[in-house]
Coordinates of C-alpha atoms in Angstrom, one line a residue:
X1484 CA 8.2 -0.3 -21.4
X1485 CA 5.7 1.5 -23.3
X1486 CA 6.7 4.9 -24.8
X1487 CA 5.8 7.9 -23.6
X1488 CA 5.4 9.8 -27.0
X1489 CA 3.3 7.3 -28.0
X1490 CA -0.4 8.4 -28.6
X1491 CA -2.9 8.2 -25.1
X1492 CA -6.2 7.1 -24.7
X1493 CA -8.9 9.6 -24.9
X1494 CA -10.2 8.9 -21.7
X1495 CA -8.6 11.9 -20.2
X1496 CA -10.3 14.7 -22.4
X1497 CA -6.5 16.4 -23.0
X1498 CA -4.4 16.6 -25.9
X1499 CA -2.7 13.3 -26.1
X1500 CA 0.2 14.7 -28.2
X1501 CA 0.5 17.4 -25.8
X1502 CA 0.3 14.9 -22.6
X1503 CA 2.6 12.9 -23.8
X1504 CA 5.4 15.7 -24.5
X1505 CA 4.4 16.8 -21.3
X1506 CA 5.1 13.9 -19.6
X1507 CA 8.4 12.9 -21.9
X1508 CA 9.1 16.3 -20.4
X1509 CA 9.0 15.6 -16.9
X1510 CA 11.7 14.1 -16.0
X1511 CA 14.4 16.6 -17.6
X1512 CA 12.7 19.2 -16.1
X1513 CA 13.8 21.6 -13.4
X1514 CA 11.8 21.8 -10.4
X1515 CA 11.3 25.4 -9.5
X1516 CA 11.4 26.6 -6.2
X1517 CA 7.3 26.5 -4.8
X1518 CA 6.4 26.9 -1.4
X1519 CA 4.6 24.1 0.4
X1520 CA 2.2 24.4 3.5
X1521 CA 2.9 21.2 6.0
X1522 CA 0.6 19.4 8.6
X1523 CA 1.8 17.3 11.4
X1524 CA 0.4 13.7 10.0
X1525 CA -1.2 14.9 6.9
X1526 CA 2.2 16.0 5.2
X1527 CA 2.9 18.5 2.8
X1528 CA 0.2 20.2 0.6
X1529 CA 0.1 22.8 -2.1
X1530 CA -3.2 24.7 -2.9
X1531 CA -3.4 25.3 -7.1
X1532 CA -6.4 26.7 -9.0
X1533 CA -10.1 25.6 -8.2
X1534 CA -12.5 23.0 -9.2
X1535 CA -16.4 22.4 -8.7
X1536 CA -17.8 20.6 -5.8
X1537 CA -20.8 18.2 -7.2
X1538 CA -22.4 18.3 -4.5
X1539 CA -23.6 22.1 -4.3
X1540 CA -21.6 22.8 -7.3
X1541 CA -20.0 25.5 -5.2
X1542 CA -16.3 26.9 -6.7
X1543 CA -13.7 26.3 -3.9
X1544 CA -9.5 25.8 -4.2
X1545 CA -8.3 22.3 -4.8
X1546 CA -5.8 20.9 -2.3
X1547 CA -3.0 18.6 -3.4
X1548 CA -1.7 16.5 -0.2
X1549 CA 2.0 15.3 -1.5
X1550 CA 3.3 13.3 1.1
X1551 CA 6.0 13.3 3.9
X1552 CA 9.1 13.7 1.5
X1553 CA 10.1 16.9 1.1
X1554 CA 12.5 16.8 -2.2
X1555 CA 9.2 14.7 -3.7
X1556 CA 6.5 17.1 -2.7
X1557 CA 8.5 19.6 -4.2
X1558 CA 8.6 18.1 -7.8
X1559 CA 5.1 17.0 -7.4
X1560 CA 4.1 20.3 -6.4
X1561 CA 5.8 21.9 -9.7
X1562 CA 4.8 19.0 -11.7
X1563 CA 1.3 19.9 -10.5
X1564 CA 1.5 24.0 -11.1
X1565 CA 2.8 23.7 -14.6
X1566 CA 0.2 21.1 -15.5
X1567 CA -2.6 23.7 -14.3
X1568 CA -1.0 26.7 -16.3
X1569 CA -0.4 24.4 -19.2
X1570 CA -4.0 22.6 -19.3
X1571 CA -6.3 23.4 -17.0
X1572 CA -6.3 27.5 -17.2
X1573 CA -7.4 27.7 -21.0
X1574 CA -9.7 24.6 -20.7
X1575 CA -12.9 26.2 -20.8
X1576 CA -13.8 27.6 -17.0
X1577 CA -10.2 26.8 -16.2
X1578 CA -11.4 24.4 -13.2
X1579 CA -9.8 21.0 -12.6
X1580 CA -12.3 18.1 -13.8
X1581 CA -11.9 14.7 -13.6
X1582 CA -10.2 14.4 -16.7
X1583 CA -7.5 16.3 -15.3
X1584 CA -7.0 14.9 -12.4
X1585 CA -6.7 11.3 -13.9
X1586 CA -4.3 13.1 -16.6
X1587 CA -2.3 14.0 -13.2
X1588 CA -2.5 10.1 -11.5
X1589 CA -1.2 9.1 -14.7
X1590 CA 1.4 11.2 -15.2
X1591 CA 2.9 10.8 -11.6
X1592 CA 2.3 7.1 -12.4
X1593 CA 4.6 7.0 -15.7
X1594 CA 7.4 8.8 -13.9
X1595 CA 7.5 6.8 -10.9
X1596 CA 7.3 3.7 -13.1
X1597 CA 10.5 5.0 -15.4
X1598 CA 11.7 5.6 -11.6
X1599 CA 11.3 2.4 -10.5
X1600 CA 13.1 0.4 -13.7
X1601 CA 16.1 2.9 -12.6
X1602 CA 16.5 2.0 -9.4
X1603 CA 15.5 -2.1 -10.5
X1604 CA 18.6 -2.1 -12.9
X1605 CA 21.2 -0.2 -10.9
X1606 CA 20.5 -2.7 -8.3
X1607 CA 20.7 -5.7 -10.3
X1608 CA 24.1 -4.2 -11.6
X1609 CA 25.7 -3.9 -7.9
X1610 CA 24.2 -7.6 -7.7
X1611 CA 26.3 -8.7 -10.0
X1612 CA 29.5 -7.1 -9.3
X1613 CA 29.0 -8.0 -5.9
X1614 CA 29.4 -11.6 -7.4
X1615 CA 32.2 -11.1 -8.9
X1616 CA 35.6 -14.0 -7.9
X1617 CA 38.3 -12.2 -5.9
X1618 CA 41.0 -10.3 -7.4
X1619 CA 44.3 -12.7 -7.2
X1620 CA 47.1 -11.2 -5.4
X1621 CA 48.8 -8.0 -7.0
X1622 CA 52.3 -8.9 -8.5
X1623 CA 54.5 -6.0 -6.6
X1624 CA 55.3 -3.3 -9.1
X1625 CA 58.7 -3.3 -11.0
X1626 CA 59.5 0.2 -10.8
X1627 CA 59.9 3.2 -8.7
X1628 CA 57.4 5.6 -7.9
X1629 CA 58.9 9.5 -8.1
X1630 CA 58.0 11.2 -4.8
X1631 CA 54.6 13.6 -4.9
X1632 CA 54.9 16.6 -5.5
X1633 CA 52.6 18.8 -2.3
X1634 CA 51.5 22.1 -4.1
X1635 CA 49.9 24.2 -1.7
X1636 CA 47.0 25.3 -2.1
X1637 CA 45.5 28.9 -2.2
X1638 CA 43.2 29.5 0.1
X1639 CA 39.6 30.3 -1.5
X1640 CA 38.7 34.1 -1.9
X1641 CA 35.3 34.2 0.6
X1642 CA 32.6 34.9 -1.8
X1643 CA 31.4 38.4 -2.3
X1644 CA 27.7 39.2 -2.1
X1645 CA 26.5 41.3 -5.6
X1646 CA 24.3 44.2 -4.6
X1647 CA 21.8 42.4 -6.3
X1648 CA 21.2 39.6 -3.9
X1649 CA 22.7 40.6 -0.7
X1650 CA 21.3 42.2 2.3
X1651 CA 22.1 45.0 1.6
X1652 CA 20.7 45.1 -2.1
X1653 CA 17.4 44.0 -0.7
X1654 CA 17.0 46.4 1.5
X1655 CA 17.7 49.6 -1.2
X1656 CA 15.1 47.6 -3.4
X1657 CA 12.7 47.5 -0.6
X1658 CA 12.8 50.6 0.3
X1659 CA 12.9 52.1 -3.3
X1660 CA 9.3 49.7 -3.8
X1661 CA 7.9 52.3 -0.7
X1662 CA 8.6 54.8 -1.9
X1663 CA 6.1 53.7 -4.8
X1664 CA 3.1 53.0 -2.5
X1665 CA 0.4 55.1 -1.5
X1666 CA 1.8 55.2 2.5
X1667 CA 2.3 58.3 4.8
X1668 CA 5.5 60.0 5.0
X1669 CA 6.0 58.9 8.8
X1670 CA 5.5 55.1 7.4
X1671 CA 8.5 55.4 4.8
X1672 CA 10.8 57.5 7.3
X1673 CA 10.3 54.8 9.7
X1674 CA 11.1 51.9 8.0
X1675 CA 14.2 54.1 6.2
X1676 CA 15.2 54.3 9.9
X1677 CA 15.0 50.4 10.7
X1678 CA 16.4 49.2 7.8
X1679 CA 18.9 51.7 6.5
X1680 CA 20.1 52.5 9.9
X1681 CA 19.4 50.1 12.7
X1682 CA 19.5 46.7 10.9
X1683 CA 22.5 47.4 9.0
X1684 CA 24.2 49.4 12.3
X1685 CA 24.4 45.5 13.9
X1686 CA 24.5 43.3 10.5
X1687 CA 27.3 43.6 8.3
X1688 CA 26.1 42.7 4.3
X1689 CA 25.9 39.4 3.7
X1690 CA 24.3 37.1 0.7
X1691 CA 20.3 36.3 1.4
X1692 CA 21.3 33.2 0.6
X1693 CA 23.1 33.0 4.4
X1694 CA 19.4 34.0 5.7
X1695 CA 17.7 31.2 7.5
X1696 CA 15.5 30.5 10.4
X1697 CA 18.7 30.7 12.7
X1698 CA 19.9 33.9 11.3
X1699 CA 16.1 35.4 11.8
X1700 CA 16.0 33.5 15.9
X1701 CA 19.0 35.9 16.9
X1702 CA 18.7 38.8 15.3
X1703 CA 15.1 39.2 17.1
X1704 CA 16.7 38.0 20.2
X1705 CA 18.9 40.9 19.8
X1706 CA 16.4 43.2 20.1
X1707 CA 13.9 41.4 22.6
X1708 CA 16.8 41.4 24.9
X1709 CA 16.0 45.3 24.5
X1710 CA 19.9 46.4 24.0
X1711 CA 20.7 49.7 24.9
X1712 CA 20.1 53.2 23.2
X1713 CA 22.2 56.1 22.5
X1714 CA 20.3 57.6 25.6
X1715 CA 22.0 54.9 27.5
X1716 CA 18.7 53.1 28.7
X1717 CA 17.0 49.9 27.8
X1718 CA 15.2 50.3 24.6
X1719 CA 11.6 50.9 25.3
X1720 CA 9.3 47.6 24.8
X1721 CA 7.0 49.0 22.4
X1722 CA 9.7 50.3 20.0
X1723 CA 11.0 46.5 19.8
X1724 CA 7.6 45.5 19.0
X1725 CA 7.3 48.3 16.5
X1726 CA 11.1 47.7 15.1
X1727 CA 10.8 43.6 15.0
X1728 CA 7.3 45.0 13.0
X1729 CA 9.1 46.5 10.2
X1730 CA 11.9 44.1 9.9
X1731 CA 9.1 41.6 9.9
X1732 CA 7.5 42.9 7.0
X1733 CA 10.5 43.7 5.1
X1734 CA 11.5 39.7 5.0
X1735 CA 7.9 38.7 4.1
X1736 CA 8.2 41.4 1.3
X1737 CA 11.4 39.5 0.1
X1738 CA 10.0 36.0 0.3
X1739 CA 7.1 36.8 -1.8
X1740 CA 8.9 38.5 -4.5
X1741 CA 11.6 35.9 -4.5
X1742 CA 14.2 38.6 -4.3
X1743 CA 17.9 37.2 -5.5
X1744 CA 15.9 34.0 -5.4
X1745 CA 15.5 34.0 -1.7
X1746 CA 13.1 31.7 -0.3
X1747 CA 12.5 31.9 3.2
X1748 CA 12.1 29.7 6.1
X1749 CA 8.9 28.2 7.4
X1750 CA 7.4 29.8 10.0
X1751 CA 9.2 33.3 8.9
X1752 CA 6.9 35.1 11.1
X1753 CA 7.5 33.4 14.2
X1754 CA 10.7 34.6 15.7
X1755 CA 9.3 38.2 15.4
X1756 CA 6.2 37.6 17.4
X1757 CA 6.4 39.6 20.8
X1758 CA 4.5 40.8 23.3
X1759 CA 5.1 44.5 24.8
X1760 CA 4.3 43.2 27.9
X1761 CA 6.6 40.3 28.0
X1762 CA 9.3 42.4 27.9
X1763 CA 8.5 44.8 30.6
X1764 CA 9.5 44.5 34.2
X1765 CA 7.0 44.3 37.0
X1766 CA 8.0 48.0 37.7
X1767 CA 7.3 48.9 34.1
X1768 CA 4.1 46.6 34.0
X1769 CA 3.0 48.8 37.0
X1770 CA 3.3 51.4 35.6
X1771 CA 1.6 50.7 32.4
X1772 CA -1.7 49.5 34.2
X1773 CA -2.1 53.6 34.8
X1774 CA -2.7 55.7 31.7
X1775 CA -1.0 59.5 32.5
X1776 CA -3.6 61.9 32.2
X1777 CA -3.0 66.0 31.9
X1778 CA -4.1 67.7 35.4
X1779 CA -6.3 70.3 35.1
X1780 CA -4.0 72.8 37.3
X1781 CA -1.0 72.4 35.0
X1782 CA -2.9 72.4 31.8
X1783 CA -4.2 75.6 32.7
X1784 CA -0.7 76.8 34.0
X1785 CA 0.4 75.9 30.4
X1786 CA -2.2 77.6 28.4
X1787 CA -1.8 80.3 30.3
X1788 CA 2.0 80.5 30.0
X1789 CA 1.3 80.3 26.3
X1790 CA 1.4 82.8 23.5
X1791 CA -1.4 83.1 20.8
X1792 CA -0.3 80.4 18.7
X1793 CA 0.9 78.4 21.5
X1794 CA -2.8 78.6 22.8
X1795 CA -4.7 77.8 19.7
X1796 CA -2.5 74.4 19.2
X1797 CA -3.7 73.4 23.0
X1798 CA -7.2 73.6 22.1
X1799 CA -6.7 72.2 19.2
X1800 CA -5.3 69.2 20.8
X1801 CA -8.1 69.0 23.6
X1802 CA -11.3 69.8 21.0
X1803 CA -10.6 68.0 18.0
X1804 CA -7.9 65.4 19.8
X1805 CA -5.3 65.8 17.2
X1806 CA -1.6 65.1 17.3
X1807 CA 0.9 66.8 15.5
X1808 CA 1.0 65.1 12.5
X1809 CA -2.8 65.6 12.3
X1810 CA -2.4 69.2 13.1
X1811 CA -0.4 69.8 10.3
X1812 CA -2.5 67.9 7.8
X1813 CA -5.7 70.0 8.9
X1814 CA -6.9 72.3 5.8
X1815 CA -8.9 75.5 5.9
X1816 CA -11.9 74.4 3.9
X1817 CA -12.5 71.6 7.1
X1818 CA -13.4 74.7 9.2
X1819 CA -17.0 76.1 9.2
X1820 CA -15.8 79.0 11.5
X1821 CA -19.0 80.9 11.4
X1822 CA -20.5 77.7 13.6
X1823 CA -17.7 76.9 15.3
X1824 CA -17.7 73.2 13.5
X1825 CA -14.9 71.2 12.2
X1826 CA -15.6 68.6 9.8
X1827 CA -12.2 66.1 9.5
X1828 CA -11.4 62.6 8.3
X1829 CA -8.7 61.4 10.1
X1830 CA -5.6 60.5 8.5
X1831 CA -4.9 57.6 9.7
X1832 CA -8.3 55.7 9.8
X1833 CA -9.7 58.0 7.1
X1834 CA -13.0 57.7 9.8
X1835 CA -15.2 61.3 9.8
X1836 CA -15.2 63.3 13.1
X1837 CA -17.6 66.5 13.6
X1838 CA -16.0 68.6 16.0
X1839 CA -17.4 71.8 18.4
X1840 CA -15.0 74.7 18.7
X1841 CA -15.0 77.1 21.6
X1842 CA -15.0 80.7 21.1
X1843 CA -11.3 81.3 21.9
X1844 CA -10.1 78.7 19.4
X1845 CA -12.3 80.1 16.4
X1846 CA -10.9 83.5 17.2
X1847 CA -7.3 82.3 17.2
X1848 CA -7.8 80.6 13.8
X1849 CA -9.6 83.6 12.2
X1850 CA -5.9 85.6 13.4
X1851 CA -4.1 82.7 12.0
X1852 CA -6.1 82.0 8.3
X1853 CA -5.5 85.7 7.6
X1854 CA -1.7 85.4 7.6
X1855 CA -1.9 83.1 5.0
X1856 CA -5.1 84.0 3.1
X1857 CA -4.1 82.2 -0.2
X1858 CA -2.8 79.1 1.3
X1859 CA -4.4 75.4 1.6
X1860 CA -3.7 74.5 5.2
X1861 CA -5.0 75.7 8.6
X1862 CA -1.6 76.6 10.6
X1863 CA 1.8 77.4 9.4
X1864 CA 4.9 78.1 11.1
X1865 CA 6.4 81.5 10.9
X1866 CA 8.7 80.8 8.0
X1867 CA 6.0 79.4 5.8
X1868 CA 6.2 75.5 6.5
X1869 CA 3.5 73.0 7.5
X1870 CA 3.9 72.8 11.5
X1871 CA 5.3 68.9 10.7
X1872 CA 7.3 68.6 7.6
X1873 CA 9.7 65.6 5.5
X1874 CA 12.9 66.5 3.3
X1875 CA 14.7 63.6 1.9
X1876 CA 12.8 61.1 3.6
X1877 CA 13.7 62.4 7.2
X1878 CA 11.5 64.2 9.4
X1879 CA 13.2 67.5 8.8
X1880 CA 11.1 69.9 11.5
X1881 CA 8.4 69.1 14.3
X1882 CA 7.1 72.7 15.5
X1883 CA 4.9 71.3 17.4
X1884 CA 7.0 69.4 19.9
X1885 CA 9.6 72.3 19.8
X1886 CA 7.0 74.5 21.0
X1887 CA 6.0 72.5 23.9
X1888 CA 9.4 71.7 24.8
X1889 CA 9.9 75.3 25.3
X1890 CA 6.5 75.9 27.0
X1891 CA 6.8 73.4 29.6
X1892 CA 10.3 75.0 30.7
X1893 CA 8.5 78.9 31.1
X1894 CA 5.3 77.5 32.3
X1895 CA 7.8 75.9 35.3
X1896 CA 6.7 72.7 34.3
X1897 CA 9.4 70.7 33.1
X1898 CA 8.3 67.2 33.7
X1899 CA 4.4 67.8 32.6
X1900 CA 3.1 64.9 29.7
X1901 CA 4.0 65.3 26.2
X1902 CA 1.4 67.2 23.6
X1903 CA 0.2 63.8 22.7
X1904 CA -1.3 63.5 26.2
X1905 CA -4.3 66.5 25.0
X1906 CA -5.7 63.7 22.8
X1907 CA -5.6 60.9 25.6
X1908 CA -7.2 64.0 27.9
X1909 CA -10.0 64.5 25.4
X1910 CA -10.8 60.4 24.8
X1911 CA -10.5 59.8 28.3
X1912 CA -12.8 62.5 29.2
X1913 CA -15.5 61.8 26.6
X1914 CA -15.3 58.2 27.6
X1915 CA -15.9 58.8 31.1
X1916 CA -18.9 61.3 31.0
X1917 CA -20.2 60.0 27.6
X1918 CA -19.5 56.4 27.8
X1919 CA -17.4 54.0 25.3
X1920 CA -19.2 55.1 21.8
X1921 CA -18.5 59.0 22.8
X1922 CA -15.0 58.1 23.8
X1923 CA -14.5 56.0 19.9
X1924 CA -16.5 59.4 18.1
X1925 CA -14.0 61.5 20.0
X1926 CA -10.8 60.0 18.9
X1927 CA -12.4 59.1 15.6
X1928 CA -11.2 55.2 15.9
X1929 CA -12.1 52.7 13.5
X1930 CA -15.7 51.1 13.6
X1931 CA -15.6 47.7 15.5
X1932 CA -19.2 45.9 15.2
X1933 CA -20.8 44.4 11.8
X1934 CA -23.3 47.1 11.8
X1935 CA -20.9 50.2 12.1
X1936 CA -18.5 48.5 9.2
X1937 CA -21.0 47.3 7.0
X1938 CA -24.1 49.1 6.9
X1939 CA -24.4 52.0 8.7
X1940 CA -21.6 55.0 9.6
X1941 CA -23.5 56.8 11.4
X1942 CA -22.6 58.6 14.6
X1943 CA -24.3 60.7 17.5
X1944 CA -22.0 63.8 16.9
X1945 CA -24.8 65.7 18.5
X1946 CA -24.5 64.0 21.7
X1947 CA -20.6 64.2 21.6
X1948 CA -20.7 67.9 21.0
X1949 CA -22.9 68.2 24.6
X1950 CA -20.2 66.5 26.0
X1951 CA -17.1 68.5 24.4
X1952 CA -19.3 71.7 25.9
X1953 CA -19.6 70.0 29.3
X1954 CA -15.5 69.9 29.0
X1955 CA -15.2 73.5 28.0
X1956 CA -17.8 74.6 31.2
X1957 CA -15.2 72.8 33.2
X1958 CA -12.1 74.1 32.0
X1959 CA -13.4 77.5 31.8
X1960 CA -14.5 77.1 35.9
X1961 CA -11.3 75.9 36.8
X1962 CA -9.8 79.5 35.6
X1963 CA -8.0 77.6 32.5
X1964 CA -9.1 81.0 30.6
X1965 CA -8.5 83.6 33.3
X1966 CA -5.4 86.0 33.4
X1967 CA -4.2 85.4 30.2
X1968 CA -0.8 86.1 29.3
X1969 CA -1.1 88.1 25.8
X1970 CA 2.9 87.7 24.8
X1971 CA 4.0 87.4 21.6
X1972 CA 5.6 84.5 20.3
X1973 CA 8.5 85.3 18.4
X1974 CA 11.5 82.8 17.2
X1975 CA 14.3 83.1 14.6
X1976 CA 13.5 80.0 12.2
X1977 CA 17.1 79.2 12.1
X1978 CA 16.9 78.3 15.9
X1979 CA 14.1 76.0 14.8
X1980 CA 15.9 74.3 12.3
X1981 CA 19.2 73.9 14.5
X1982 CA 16.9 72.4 17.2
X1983 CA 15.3 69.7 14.5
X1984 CA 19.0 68.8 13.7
X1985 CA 20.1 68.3 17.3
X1986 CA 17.3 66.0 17.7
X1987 CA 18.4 63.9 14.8
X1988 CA 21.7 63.5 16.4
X1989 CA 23.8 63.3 13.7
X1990 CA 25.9 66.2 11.8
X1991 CA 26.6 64.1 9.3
X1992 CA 22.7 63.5 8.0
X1993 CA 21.9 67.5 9.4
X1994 CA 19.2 68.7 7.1
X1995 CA 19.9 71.5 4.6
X1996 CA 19.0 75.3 4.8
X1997 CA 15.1 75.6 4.9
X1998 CA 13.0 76.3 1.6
X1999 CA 14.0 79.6 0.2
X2000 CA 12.1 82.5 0.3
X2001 CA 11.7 85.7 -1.6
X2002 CA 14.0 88.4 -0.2
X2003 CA 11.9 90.9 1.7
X2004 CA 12.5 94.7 0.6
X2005 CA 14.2 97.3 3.0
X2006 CA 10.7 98.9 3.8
X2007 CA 9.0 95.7 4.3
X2008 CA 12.1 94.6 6.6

C-alpha cells in the first residue's frame, strides 16, 4: 500500500506535503459535530463555501450530497469543512476549483482504501480461526473452587446537570444574550416570563443533553392542549401560539450556538408549529369571525365620564391609534401644536404616520406639556413616570390600563372593550370610509407591495387627514363632546403602585417603592 506521506502528484494544484499530512491526518481525526440537511432519495448533503459556475461564471454555494449513511456523511461532511478552511479559503478567491475537488475524490478515496484493507484482514483473521480443529475434551479440574464472593453493589449516584449545560443554565445564558440586543423592553419581559417562569414552573432542570425531538413533541403538547391558568380557564389560543413562539426561538438560539454542545433535533421547529385557530372551539371560532368594535354611545358615555387627562388619552387613542406602550413612548418635539399635526414613527414598525388633532386634544396637551416644561416626553403620570414603565425586567406600572379600569366602573360600564379597542375603532373606521390604503396609513402598518418597500414611501396623509375630520364631525354630532364632566382626576400614587403589584400576582416578586423624589417643602405642600 502506497504511503500517504509520500510526495503527490501536481495535478491537484495543492501543497502535496500539506495534502498528504492532511490526509495521514484523517483518520485519527475527530469528527466534529456538523449539521447535515437530508432529502428523501437524494440523502444527506452539506452546503460549504462557493465555487464558479462555467457556464455564466456566476458565484453560487457548492453542495456536497454524502450519501444515506448517517455516521459517514458526518465524517465526510467534517472531512469536507476542514479541507475548505484549510485550502480553499486562502487560495486566491477562496472558491472551490477543480483542483480541489479532485484533491477531495482523492482523499475520500485513500481512506476508504486504508478502510477497506481493515475490514479485508480482520475478515481473513475470523477465516482462519474459524478453521481451527476442535478443542479435545477438558480434563475435569483437580481442585476446588472457593465459593464467590456477591458484593453488592452501590447503586449509581444519578448524574447532576452543571449549570453550564443544563436547562436551566441555558436559559440564564439566553436570557442574559437579550438583554444585550437592541429589542423593546415588552420583548425581554416576555420572554423572562416564558422561560424563567412558565417553562421552568412545569420542567424540572435537567441536562440538554436529555433534550430530543420526544422531549420537544410533549412539552408543546402541553401547551396546545391549552392547560389551565391561574384564572382557572383554558389558556387563551393566541397566548400558546405566542408562548410555543418564544420557547421556539429560545431552542433554535441554543442549537445554533451549540450551547453545552447541544445539537438539536431535525425538524426542531416542527413540534411548535400551531395554528390559533386549530385550537379554538366552534364557539370560540365564532366568535373570532366578528372583530369587537367601540359603540359610539358608550365611547361617548366614557369620555364624558372622564377627567382631563382621562380625556386627552381617549383621543389620543382614536386620532393617532396608539396603544399604551405607544402612548408612553410619544415625545413633545413629535407635536406641531400650533397646526394641530403629529408627526410619529411607530415603534414597532418604525413606519411614519402624519396625524390631525382636534381642538380638544391640542388643548389638553398644551395643559399637560406645561406640567412638565423641561421634560422629553408628551404625558406623564402624576408622580413623574412615563404612563408605561419597566423595573427589573418586569412591567412595574401600566397607568393606562389602570385608568380605564377605573373609568369603565364610574362611566357604568363595566363590561365595555379594553383601551386597545380605540385603535381597532380608528383602523376600522378609516378602512371603511377611506378604503384599505387609508385604513394601513391609519394604523401605520408595514408596507406590503414591491413599490411601497423598495422605491417609494410615500403616503396620501392628506387624504387620511379628510377622513380623521369626517370621524371627528361624527363624533362631535353624536354629542361625544357635549355636557362634559370637568372633574379633577386625582389619585394617591401609592394606590397606583399597589394596583400594578396585584396584577402581578405575586408578593413575593412585588415591585419596590417608586423612584424617589425630592421632598416637597411645607409651603409647597
Amino acid at each position: 500500500m502506497q504511503d500517504l506521506r509520500d510526495p503527490l502528484p501536481r495535478k491537484y494544484d495543492v501543497d502535496p506535503e500539506a495534502l498528504a499530512q492532511f490526509i495521514a491526518d484523517a483518520g485519527e481525526r475527530r469528527t466534529k459535530p456538523i449539521k447535515l440537511s437530508f432529502r428523501g432519495r437524494q440523502g444527506f448533503s452539506k452546503d460549504v463555501g462557493r465555487y464558479r459556475k462555467p457556464d455564466d461564471n456566476k458565484v453560487v454555494g457548492k453542495r456536497f450530497w454524502l450519501g444515506h449513511d448517517q455516521a459517514r456523511s458526518t465524517w465526510l461532511a467534517s472531512i469536507i469543512s476542514e479541507y475548505h478552511q484549510q485550502f480553499v479559503q486562502g487560495d486566491g478567491d477562496g472558491l472551490w476549483t477543480s483542483a480541489h475537488l479532485k484533491a477531495i475524490e482523492f482523499i475520500v478515496d485513500a481512506r476508504d482504501h486504508i478502510t477497506r484493507r481493515k475490514a479485508e484482514r480482520l475478515r481473513g483473521e475470523l477465516a482462519g480461526f474459524n478453521q481451527r480443529p476442535p478443542v479435545a475434551d477438558i480434563q475435569p479440574l483437580t481442585f476446588s473452587l472457593s465459593p464467590a464472593v456477591v458484593i453488592p453493589m452501590r447503586p449509581a449516584a444519578p448524574a447532576k446537570s452543571t449549570q453550564g449545560d443544563s436547562l436551566y443554565g441555558a436559559i440564564d445564558a439566553y436570557l442574559a444574550t437579550l438583554n444585550g440586543k437592541r429589542v423593546s423592553d415588552a420583548h425581554k419581559w416576555r420572554a423572562k416570563q416564558v422561560l424563567d417562569r412558565t417553562l421552568k414552573g412545569i420542567r424540572s432542570d435537567c441536562p440538554l443533553a436529555e433534550i430530543n425531538y420526544l422531549w420537544l413533541d410533549r412539552l408543546a403538547d402541553h401547551f396546545k392542549a391549552r392547560p389551565k391558568t391561574r384564572r382557572g380557564g383554558p389558556m387563551r389560543p393566541e397566548t400558546v401560539v405566542t408562548t410555543l413562539r418564544y420557547i421556539r426561538t429560545f431552542f433554535a438560539w441554543c442549537d445554533d450556538v451549540a450551547f453545552g454542545g447541544w445539537e438539536g433535533p431535525r425538524k426542531l421547529v416542527r413540534p411548535f408549529r400551531v395554528r390559533a385557530n386549530d385550537l379554538m372551539s366552534p364557539v370560540e371560532l365564532r366568535a373570532a369571525a366578528t372583530i369587537e368594535q367601540f359603540d359610539v354611545g358608550i365611547l361617548a358615555k366614557l369620555y364624558q365620564s372622564g377627567s382631563e387627562f382621562q380625556q386627552m388619552l381617549i383621543l389620543a387613542g382614536l386620532f393617532i391609534g396608539a396603544t399604551q406602550k405607544e402612548l408612553a413612548v410619544l415625545e413633545k418635539q413629535e407635536f406641531d401644536l400650533a397646526n394641530g399635526i403629529l408627526a410619529h414613527y411607530r415603534n414597532k414598525t418604525q413606519v411614519l404616520g402624519t396625524f390631525w388633532l382636534p381642538p380638544e386634544l391640542v388643548t389638553r396637551l398644551r395643559a399637560e406639556f406645561a406640567k412638565h416644561p423641561n421634560a422629553p416626553l408628551a404625558m406623564y403620570t402624576e408622580d413623574g413616570n412615563p404612563l408605561v414603565w419597566f423595573k427589573n425586567e418586569r412591567i412595574a406600572c401600566d397607568s393606562v390600563r389602570l385608568m380605564w379600569d377605573r373609568l369603565r366602573i364610574k362611566a357604568g360600564t363595566p363590561n365595555a372593550p379594553s383601551f386597545k379597542f380605540l385603535r381597532k375603532f380608528a383602523g376600522d373606521f378609516a378602512m371603511r370610509y377611506g378604503g384599505q390604503e387609508m385604513g394601513q396609513v391609519a394604523l401605520s402598518h408595514a408596507r406590503q407591495t414591491v413599490l411601497a418597500k423598495n422605491y417609494s414611501s410615500a403616503r396620501d396623509f392628506d387624504a387620511f387627514m379628510a377622513v380623521q375630520q369626517q370621524m371627528y364631525a361624527e363624533l362631535k354630532a353624536s354629542g361625544m363632546f357635549d355636557s362634559v364632566v370637568r372633574r379633577k382626576y386625582t389619585r394617591h400614587p401609592r394606590a397606583d403602585r399597589d394596583a400594578c403589584s396585584n396584577r402581578l400576582r405575586s408578593r413575593d416578586a412585588r415591585i419596590g417603592e417608586r423612584p424617589e423624589r425630592e421632598p416637597r417643602s411645607r409651603k409647597q405642600a
